[in-house]
Coordinates of C-alpha atoms in Angstrom, one line a residue:
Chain X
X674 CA 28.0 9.7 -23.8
X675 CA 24.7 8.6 -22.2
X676 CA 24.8 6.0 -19.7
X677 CA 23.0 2.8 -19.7
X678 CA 20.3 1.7 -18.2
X679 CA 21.7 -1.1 -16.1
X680 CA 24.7 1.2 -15.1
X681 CA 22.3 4.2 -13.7
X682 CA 20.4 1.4 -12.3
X683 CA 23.0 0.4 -10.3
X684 CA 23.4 4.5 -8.9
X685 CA 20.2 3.9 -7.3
X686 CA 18.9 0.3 -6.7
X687 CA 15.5 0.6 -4.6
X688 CA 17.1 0.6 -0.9
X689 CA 17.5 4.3 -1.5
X690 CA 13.9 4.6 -2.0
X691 CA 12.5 2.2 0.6
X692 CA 15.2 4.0 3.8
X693 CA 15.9 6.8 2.8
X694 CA 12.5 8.6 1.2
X695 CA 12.1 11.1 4.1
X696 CA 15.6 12.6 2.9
X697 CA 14.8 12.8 -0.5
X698 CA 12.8 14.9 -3.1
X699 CA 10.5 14.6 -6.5
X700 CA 10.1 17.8 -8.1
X701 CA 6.5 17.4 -10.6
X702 CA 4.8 19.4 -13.2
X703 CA 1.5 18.6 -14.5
X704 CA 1.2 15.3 -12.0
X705 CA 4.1 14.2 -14.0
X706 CA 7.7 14.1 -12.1
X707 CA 10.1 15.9 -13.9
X708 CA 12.9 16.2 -11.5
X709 CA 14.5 14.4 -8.2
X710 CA 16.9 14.4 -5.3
X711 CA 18.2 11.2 -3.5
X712 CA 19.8 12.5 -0.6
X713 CA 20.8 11.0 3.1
X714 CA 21.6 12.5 6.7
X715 CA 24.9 10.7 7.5
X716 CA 24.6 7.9 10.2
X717 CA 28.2 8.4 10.8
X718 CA 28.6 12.0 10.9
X719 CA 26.3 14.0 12.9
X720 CA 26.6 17.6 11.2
X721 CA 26.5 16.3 7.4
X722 CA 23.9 15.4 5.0
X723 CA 24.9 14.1 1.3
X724 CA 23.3 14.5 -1.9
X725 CA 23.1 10.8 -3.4
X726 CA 22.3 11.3 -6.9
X727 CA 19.6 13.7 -8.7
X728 CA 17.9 13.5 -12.1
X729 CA 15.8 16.5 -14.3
X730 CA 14.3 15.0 -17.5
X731 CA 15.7 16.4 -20.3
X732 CA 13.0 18.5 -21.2
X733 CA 12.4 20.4 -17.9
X734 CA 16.1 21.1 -17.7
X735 CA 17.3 25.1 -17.8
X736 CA 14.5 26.2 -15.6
X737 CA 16.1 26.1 -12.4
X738 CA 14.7 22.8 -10.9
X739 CA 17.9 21.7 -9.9
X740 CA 18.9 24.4 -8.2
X741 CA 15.0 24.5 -6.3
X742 CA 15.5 20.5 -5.3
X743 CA 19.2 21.6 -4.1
X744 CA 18.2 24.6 -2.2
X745 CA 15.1 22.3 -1.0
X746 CA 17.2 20.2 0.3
X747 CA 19.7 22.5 2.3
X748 CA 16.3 23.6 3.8
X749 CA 15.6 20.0 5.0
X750 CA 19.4 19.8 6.2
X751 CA 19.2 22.9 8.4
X752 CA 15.9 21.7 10.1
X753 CA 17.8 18.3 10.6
X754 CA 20.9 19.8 12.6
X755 CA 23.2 19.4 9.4
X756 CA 24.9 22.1 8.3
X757 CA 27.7 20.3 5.8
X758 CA 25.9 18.8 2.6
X759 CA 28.6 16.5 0.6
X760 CA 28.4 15.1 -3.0
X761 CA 31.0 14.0 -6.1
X762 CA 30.4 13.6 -9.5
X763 CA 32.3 12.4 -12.4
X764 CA 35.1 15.1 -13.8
X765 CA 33.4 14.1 -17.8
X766 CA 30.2 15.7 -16.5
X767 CA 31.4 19.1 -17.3
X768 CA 27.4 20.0 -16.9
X769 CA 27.4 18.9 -13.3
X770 CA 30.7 20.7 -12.3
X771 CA 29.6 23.8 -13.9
X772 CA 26.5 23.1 -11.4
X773 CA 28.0 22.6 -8.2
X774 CA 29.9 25.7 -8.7
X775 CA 27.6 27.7 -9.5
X776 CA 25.6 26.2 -6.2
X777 CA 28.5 27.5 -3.9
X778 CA 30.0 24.4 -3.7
X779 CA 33.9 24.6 -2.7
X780 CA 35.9 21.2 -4.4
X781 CA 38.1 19.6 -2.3
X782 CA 41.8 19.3 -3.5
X783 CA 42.1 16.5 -6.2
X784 CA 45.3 15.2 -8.4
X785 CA 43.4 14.6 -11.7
X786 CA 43.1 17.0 -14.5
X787 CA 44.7 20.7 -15.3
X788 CA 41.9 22.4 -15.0
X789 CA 41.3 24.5 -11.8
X790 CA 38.7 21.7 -11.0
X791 CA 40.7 18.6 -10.3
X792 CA 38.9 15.0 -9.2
X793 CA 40.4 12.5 -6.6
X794 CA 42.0 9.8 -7.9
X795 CA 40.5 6.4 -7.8
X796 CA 38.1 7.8 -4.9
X797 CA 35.5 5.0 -5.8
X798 CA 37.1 2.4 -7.2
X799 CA 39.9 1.6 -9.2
X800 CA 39.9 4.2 -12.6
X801 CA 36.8 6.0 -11.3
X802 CA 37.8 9.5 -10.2
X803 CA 35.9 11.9 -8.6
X804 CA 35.0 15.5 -8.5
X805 CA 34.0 16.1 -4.8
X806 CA 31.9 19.1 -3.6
X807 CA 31.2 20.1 0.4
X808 CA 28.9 23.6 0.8
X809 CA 27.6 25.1 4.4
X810 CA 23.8 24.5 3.9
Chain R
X452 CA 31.1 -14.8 -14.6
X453 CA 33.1 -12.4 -12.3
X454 CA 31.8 -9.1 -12.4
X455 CA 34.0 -6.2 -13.1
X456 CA 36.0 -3.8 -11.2
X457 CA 33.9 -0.4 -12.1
X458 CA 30.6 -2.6 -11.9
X459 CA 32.0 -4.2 -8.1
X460 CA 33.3 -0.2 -7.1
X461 CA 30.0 0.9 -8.4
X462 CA 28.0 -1.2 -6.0
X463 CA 30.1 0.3 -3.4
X464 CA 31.2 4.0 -3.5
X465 CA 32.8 5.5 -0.8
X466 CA 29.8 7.4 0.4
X467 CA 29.2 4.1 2.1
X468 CA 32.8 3.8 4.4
X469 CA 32.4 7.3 5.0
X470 CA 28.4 7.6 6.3
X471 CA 28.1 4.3 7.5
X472 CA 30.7 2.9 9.1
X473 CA 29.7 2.6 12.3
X474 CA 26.6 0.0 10.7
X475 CA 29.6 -1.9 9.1
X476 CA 31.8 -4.8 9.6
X477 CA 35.3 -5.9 8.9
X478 CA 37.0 -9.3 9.7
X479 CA 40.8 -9.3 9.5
X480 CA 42.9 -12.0 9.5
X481 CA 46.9 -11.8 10.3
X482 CA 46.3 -8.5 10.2
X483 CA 44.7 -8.4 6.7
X484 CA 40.9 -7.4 5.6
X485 CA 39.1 -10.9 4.5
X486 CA 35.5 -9.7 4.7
X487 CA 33.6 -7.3 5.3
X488 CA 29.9 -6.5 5.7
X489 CA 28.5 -2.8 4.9
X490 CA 25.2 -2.3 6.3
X491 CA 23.2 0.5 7.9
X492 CA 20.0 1.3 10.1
X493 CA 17.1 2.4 8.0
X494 CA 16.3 6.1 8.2
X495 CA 12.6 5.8 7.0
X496 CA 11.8 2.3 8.9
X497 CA 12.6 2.7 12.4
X498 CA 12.8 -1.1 12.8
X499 CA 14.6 -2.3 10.2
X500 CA 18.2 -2.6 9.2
X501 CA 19.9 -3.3 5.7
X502 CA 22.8 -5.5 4.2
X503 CA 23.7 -3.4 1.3
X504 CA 26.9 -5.5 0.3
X505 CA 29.5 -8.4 1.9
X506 CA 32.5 -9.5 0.5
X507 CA 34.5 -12.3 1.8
X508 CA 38.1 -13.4 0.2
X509 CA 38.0 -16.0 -2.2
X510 CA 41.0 -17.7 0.1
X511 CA 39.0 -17.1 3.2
X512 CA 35.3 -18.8 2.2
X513 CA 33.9 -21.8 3.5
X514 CA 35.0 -21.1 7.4
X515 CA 32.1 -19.5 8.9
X516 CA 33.3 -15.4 8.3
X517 CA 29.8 -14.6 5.9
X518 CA 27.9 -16.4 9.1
X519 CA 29.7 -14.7 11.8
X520 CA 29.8 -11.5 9.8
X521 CA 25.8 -11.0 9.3
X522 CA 25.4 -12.8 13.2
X523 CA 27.7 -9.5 14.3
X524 CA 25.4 -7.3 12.6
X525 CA 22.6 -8.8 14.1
X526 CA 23.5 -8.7 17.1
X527 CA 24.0 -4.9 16.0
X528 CA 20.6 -4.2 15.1
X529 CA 19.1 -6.1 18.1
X530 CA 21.3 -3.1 20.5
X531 CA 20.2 -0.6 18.2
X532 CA 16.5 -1.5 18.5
X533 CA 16.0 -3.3 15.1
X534 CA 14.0 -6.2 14.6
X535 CA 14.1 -6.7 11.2
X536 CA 17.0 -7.6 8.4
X537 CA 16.5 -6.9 5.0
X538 CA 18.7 -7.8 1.7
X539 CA 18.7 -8.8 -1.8
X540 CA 21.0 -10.9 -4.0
X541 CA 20.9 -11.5 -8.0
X542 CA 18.9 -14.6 -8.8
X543 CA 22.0 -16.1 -10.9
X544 CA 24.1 -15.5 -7.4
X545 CA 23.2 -18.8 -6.6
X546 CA 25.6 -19.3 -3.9
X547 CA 24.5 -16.0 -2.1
X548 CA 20.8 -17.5 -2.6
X549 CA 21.9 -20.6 -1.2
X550 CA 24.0 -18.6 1.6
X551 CA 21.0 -16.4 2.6
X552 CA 19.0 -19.6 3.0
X553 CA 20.8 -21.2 5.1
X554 CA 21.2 -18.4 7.4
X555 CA 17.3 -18.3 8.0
X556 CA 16.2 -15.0 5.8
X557 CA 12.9 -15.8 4.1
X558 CA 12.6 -14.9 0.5
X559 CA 9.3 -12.4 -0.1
X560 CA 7.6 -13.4 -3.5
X561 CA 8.5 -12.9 -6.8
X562 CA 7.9 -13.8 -10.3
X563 CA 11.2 -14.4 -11.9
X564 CA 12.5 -18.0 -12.3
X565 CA 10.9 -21.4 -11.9
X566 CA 12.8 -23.0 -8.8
X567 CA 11.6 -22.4 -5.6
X568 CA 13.0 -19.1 -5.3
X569 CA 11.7 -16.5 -7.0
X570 CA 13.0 -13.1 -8.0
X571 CA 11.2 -9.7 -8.0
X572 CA 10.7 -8.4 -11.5
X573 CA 12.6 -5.8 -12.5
X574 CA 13.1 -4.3 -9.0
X575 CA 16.5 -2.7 -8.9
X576 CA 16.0 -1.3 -12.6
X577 CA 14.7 -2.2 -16.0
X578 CA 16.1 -6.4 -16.3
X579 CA 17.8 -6.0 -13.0
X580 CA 15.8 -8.3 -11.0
X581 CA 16.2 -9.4 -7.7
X582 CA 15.7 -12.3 -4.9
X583 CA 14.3 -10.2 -2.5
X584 CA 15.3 -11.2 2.0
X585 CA 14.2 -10.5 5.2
X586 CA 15.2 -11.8 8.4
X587 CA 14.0 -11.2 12.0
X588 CA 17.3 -10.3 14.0

């Protein structure tokens, strides 16, 4: 099921691109942009960086951009200092799980599901489960 | 019309309590949370500071904890070297509108709405506009 507009609107109002630009990444191809990272060095946590939210247009997907903006990124991290990059995604995206793993990403013990990957329960919000990831950059 | 739990937890996922904390607020009362006030300092504007979200108990409004709450986290940003306070509400939150008014944050201009106030079109997403604030600290 797609998501809405207003509810993947509401994953990235504009305060993500006004503070935290320098951390982030637009992948383009033919001036267009095809592909991005939102990602953060954490205020609170000296060693870690996080991975906000990223987007590949349907249409550029299966050509390894994701992984490019994600190993971009780890690149960014280890000239920062951070050597702990953090993210979560929903256990339905069974496309994004697949990802992480495949990325080298280690899931952190969860209660929901029987699969081998299992999400945190109510980790943000009430009903709204996680899947959360932590890789070494 | 009171927003929803998954739309509330999706203005607020824990990335925020667990990479900003230390820009953040809490105000307790009998030993119980009442408000609270998640902000951070921006990583791309070196001057500037953010009010992402603040939440006070509906049992707790009308004594001062939203003023004291954003004067703590100015107070904040002026030891950490920031001069500058931004936010934004939705135009039909006429109560934060009101709030933010009150509190001396100037609203930058928009075209949405025929008051006085104005929001920016569109600016968190497509139909998700917004009254855009700034503040010096």
């Amino acid at each position: 099921m797609r998501r809405g507009a207003r509810e993947r609107a509401a994953l990235v109002p504009r305060l993500w691109l006004q503070h935290f630009a320098t951390t982030s990444l637009v992948a383009e191809r033919d001036r267009a942009v095809v592909g991005f990272l939102i990602g953060f060095l954490s205020h609170d946590r000296p060693s870690e960086a996080y991975i906000h939210f990223v987007g590949v247009a349907p249409d550029a997907r299966r050509a390894g951009l994701g992984r490019a903006l994600y190993e971009q990124f780890f690149a960014l991290c280890n000239q920062a200092g951070r050597d702990k990059v953090r993210c979560v995604t929903s256990p339905q995206n069974v496309g994004s799980v697949a990802f992480h793993a495949a990325m080298g990403f280690a899931v952190e013990p969860g209660e929901v599901g029987d699969g081998p990957v299992r999400a945190k329960a109510d980790y943000d919000g009430p009903g709204v489960h996680r899947v959360v990831f932590v890789r070494r950059t």
